[in-house]
CSV table of C-alpha atoms in Angstrom, one decimal:
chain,number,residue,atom,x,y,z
A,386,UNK,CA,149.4,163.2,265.9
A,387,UNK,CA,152.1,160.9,267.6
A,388,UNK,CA,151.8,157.0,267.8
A,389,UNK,CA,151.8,157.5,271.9
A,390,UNK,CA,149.0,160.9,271.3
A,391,UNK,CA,147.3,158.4,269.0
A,392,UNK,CA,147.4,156.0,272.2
A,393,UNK,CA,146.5,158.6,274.7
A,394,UNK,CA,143.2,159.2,272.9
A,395,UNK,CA,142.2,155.8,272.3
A,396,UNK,CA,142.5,155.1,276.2
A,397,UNK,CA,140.5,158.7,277.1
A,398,UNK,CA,137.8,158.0,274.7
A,399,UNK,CA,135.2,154.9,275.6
A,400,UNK,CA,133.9,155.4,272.1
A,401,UNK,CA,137.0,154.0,270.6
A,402,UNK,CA,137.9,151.9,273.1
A,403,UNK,CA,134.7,150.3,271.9
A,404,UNK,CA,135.3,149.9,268.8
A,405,UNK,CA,139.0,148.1,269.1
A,406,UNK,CA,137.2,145.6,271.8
A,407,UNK,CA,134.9,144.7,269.3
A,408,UNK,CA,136.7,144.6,266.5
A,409,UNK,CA,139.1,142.2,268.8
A,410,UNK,CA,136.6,140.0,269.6
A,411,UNK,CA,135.5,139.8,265.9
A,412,UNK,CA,139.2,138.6,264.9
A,413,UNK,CA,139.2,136.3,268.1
A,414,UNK,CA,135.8,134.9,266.9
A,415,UNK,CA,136.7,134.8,262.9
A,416,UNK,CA,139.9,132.7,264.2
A,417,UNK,CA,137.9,130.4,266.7
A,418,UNK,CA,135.3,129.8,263.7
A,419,UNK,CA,137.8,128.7,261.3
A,420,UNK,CA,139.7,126.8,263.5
A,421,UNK,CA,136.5,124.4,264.5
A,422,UNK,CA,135.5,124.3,260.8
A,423,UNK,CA,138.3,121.6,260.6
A,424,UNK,CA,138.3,120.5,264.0
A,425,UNK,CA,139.0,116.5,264.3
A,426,UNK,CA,136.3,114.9,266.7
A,427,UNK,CA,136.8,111.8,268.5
A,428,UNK,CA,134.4,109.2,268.0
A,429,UNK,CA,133.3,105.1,268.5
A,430,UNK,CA,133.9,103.3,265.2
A,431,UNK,CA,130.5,102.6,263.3
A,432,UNK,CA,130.6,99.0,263.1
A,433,UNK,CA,128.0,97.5,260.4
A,434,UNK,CA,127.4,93.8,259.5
A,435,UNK,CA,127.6,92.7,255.8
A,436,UNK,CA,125.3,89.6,256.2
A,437,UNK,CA,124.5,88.3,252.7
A,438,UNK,CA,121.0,89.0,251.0
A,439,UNK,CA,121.4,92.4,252.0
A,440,UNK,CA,117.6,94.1,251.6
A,441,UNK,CA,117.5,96.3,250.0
A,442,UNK,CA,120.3,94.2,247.7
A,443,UNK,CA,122.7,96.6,245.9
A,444,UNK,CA,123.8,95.1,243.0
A,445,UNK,CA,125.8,97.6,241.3
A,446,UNK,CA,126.3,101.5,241.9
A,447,UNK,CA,123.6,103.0,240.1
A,448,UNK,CA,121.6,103.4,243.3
A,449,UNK,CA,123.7,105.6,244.9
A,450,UNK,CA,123.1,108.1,241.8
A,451,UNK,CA,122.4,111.6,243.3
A,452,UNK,CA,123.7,113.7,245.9
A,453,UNK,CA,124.7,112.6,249.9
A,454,UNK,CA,126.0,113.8,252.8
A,455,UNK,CA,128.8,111.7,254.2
A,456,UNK,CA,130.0,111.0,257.4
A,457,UNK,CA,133.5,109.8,257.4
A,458,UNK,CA,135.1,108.1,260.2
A,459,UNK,CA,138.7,107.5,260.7
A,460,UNK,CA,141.3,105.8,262.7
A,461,UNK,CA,143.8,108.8,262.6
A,462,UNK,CA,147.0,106.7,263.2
A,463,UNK,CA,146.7,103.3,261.4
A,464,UNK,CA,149.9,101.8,262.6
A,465,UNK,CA,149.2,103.3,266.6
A,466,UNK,CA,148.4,100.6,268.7
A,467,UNK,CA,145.7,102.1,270.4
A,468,UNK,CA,143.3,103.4,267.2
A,469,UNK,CA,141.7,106.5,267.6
A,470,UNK,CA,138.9,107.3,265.2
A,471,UNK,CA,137.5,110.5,264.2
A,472,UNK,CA,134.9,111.9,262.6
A,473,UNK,CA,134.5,114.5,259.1
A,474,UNK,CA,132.2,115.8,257.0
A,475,UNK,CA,131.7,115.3,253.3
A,476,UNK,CA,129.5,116.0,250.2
A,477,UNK,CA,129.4,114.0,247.3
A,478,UNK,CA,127.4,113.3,244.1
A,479,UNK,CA,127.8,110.1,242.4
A,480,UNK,CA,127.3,109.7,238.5
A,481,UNK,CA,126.7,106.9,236.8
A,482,UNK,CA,127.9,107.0,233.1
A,483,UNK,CA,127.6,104.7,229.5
A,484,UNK,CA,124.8,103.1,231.1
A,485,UNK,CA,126.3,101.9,234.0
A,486,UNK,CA,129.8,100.9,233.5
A,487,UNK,CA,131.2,103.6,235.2
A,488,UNK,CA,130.4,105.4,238.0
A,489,UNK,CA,132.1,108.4,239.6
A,490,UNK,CA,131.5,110.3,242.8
A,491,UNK,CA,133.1,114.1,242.9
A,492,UNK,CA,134.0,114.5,246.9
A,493,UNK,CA,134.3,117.9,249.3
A,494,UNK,CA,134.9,118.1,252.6
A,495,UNK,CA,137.2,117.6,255.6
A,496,UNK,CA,139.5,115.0,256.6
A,497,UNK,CA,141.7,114.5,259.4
A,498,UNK,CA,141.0,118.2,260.1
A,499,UNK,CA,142.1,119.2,256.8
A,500,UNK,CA,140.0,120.6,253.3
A,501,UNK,CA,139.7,117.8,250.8
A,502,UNK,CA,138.9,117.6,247.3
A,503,UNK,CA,138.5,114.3,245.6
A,504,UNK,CA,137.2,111.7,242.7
A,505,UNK,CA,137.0,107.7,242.8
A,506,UNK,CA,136.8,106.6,239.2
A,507,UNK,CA,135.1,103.1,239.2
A,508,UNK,CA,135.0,101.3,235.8
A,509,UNK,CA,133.4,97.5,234.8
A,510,UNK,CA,134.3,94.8,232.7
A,511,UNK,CA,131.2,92.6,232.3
A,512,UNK,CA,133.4,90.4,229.9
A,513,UNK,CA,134.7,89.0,233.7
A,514,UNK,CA,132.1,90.6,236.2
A,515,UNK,CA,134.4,93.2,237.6
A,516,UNK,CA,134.7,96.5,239.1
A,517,UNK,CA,137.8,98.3,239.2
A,518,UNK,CA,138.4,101.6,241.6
A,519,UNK,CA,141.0,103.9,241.5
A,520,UNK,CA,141.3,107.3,243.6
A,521,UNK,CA,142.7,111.0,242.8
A,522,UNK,CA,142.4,114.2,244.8
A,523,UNK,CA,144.3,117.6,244.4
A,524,UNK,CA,146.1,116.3,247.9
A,525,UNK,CA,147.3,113.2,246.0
A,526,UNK,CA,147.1,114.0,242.1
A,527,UNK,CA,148.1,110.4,240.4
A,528,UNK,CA,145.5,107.2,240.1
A,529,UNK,CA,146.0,104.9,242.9
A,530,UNK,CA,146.5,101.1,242.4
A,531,UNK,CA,143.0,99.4,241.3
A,532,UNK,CA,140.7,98.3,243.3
A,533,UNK,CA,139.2,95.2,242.1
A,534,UNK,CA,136.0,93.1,242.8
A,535,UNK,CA,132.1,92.8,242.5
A,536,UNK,CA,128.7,92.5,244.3
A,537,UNK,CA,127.7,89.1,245.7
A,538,UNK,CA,124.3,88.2,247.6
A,539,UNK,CA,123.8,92.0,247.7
A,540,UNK,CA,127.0,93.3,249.6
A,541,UNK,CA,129.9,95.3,247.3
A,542,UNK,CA,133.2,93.4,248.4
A,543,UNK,CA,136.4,94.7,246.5
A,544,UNK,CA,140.0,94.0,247.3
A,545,UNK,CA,143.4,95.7,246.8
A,546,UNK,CA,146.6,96.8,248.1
A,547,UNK,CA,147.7,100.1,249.7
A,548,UNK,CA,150.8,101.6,250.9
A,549,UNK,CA,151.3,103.3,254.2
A,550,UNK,CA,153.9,103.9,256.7
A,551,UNK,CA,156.5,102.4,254.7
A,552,UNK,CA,155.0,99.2,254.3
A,553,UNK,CA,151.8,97.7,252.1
A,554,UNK,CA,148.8,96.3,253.6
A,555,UNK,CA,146.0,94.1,251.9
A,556,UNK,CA,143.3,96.2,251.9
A,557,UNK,CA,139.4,95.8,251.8
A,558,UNK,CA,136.5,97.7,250.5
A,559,UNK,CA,132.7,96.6,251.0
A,560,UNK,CA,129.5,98.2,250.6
A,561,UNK,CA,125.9,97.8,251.6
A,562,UNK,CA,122.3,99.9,251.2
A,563,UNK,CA,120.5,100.1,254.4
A,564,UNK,CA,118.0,101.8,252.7
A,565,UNK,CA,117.0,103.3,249.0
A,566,UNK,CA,118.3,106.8,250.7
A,567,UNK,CA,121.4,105.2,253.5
A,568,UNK,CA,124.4,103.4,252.4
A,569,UNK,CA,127.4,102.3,254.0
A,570,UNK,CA,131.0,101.8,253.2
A,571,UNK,CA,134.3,100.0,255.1
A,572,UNK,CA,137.4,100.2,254.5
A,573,UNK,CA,140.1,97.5,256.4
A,574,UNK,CA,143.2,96.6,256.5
A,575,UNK,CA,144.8,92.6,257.1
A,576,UNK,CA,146.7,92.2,260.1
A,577,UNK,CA,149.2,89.7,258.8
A,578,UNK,CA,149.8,88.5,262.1
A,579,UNK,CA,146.0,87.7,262.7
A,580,UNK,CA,144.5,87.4,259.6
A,581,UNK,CA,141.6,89.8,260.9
A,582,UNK,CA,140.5,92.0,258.6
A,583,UNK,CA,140.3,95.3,260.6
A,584,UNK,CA,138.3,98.5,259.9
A,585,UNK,CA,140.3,101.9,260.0
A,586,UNK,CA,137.9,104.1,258.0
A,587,UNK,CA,134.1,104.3,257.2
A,588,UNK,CA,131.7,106.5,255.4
A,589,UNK,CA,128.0,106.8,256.3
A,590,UNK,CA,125.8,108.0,253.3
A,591,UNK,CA,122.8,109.4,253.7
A,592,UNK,CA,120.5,110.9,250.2
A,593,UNK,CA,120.6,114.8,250.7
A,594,UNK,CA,119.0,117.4,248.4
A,595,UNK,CA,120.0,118.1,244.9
A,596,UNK,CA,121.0,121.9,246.1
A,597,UNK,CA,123.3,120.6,248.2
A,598,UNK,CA,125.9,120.0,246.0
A,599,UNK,CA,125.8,123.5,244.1
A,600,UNK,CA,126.6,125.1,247.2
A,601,UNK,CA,129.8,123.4,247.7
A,602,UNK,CA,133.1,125.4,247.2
A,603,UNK,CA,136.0,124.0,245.4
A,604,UNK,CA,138.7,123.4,248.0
């Protein structure tokens, strides 16, 4: 049978024309699925206050042993002057190791609309009272600079630097519990100009089920 006989009896037989309209709207609905998997969606910033004697107080990172879902939001252009944040989803398990002076948390999700896998390694000297945090994913496979700093009055504050957009920015971490099973995390940025510290990224924890994690997929 010819291509245009081939054709011919697709476009005579509603039978098959069935079929190819469905299997087209399966690939159309395959592609549309993927795409909003990793959709970016624009958000407000979650602004949080880190008033001391936090309650519950968190005092180091054994509390946030376990498994969480994250919501991550981002400004998506740091050095744009009008910020636009959006919003991903994460998973993450935190474990806390040689009773207590290290803690890591093993990352999956999306962001900025793309798969991400990730670790933060954080490490304490209690010779000085002092974390230290450094970052690797398979996006960006070398240590980052330390991160440096401790808890105080029941709020995590850590400083650093970071480089981005050609230039190097003081940079801020802090952390907070809002509850045994909801904690919060900030990340900012100086303005040199204003000496404001302002927020470009945020993660919202909240305690999820110990399946959760085993039914991630390595990205």
């Amino acid at each position: 049978m010819t291509c245009r006989e081939t054709v011919s009896s697709t476009v005579n037989n509603p039978s098959a024309n069935g079929a190819w309209l469905a299997f087209a709207l399966a690939v159309l609905l395959a592609a549309f699925q993927s795409s909003a998997a990793h959709a970016e969606e624009i958000v407000q910033p979650r602004i949080e206050e880190f008033q001391v004697d936090a309650n519950p107080p968190m005092e180091d990172f054994s509390m946030l042993a376990g498994n969480w879902s994250v919501e991550s939001r981002s400004v998506k252009d740091r050095l744009a002057p009008e910020k636009v944040w959006v919003r991903n989803r994460m998973q993450t398990e935190y474990r806390i190791l040689l009773d207590g002076l290290v803690a890591i948390n093993d990352t999956f999700g999306t962001f900025n609309g793309r798969p991400m896998h990730g670790i933060m390694i954080r490490t304490y000297d209690p010779t000085i009272d002092e974390w230290n945090f450094q970052w690797m994913s398979k996006g960006y496979p070398h240590l980052t600079p330390q991160v440096r700093g401790g808890f105080e009055n029941g709020v995590g504050i850590f400083y650093g630097t970071e480089d981005h957009g050609g230039r190097t920015f003081q940079m801020r971490f802090r952390w907070k519990m809002i509850s045994a099973d909801h904690a919060f995390w900030e990340q900012s940025y100086l303005n040199p100009e204003t000496g404001v510290w302002e927020p470009n990224w945020t993660l919202d924890l909240t305690r999820s089920q110990q399946g959760d994690a085993a039914s991630r997929t390595t990205q």
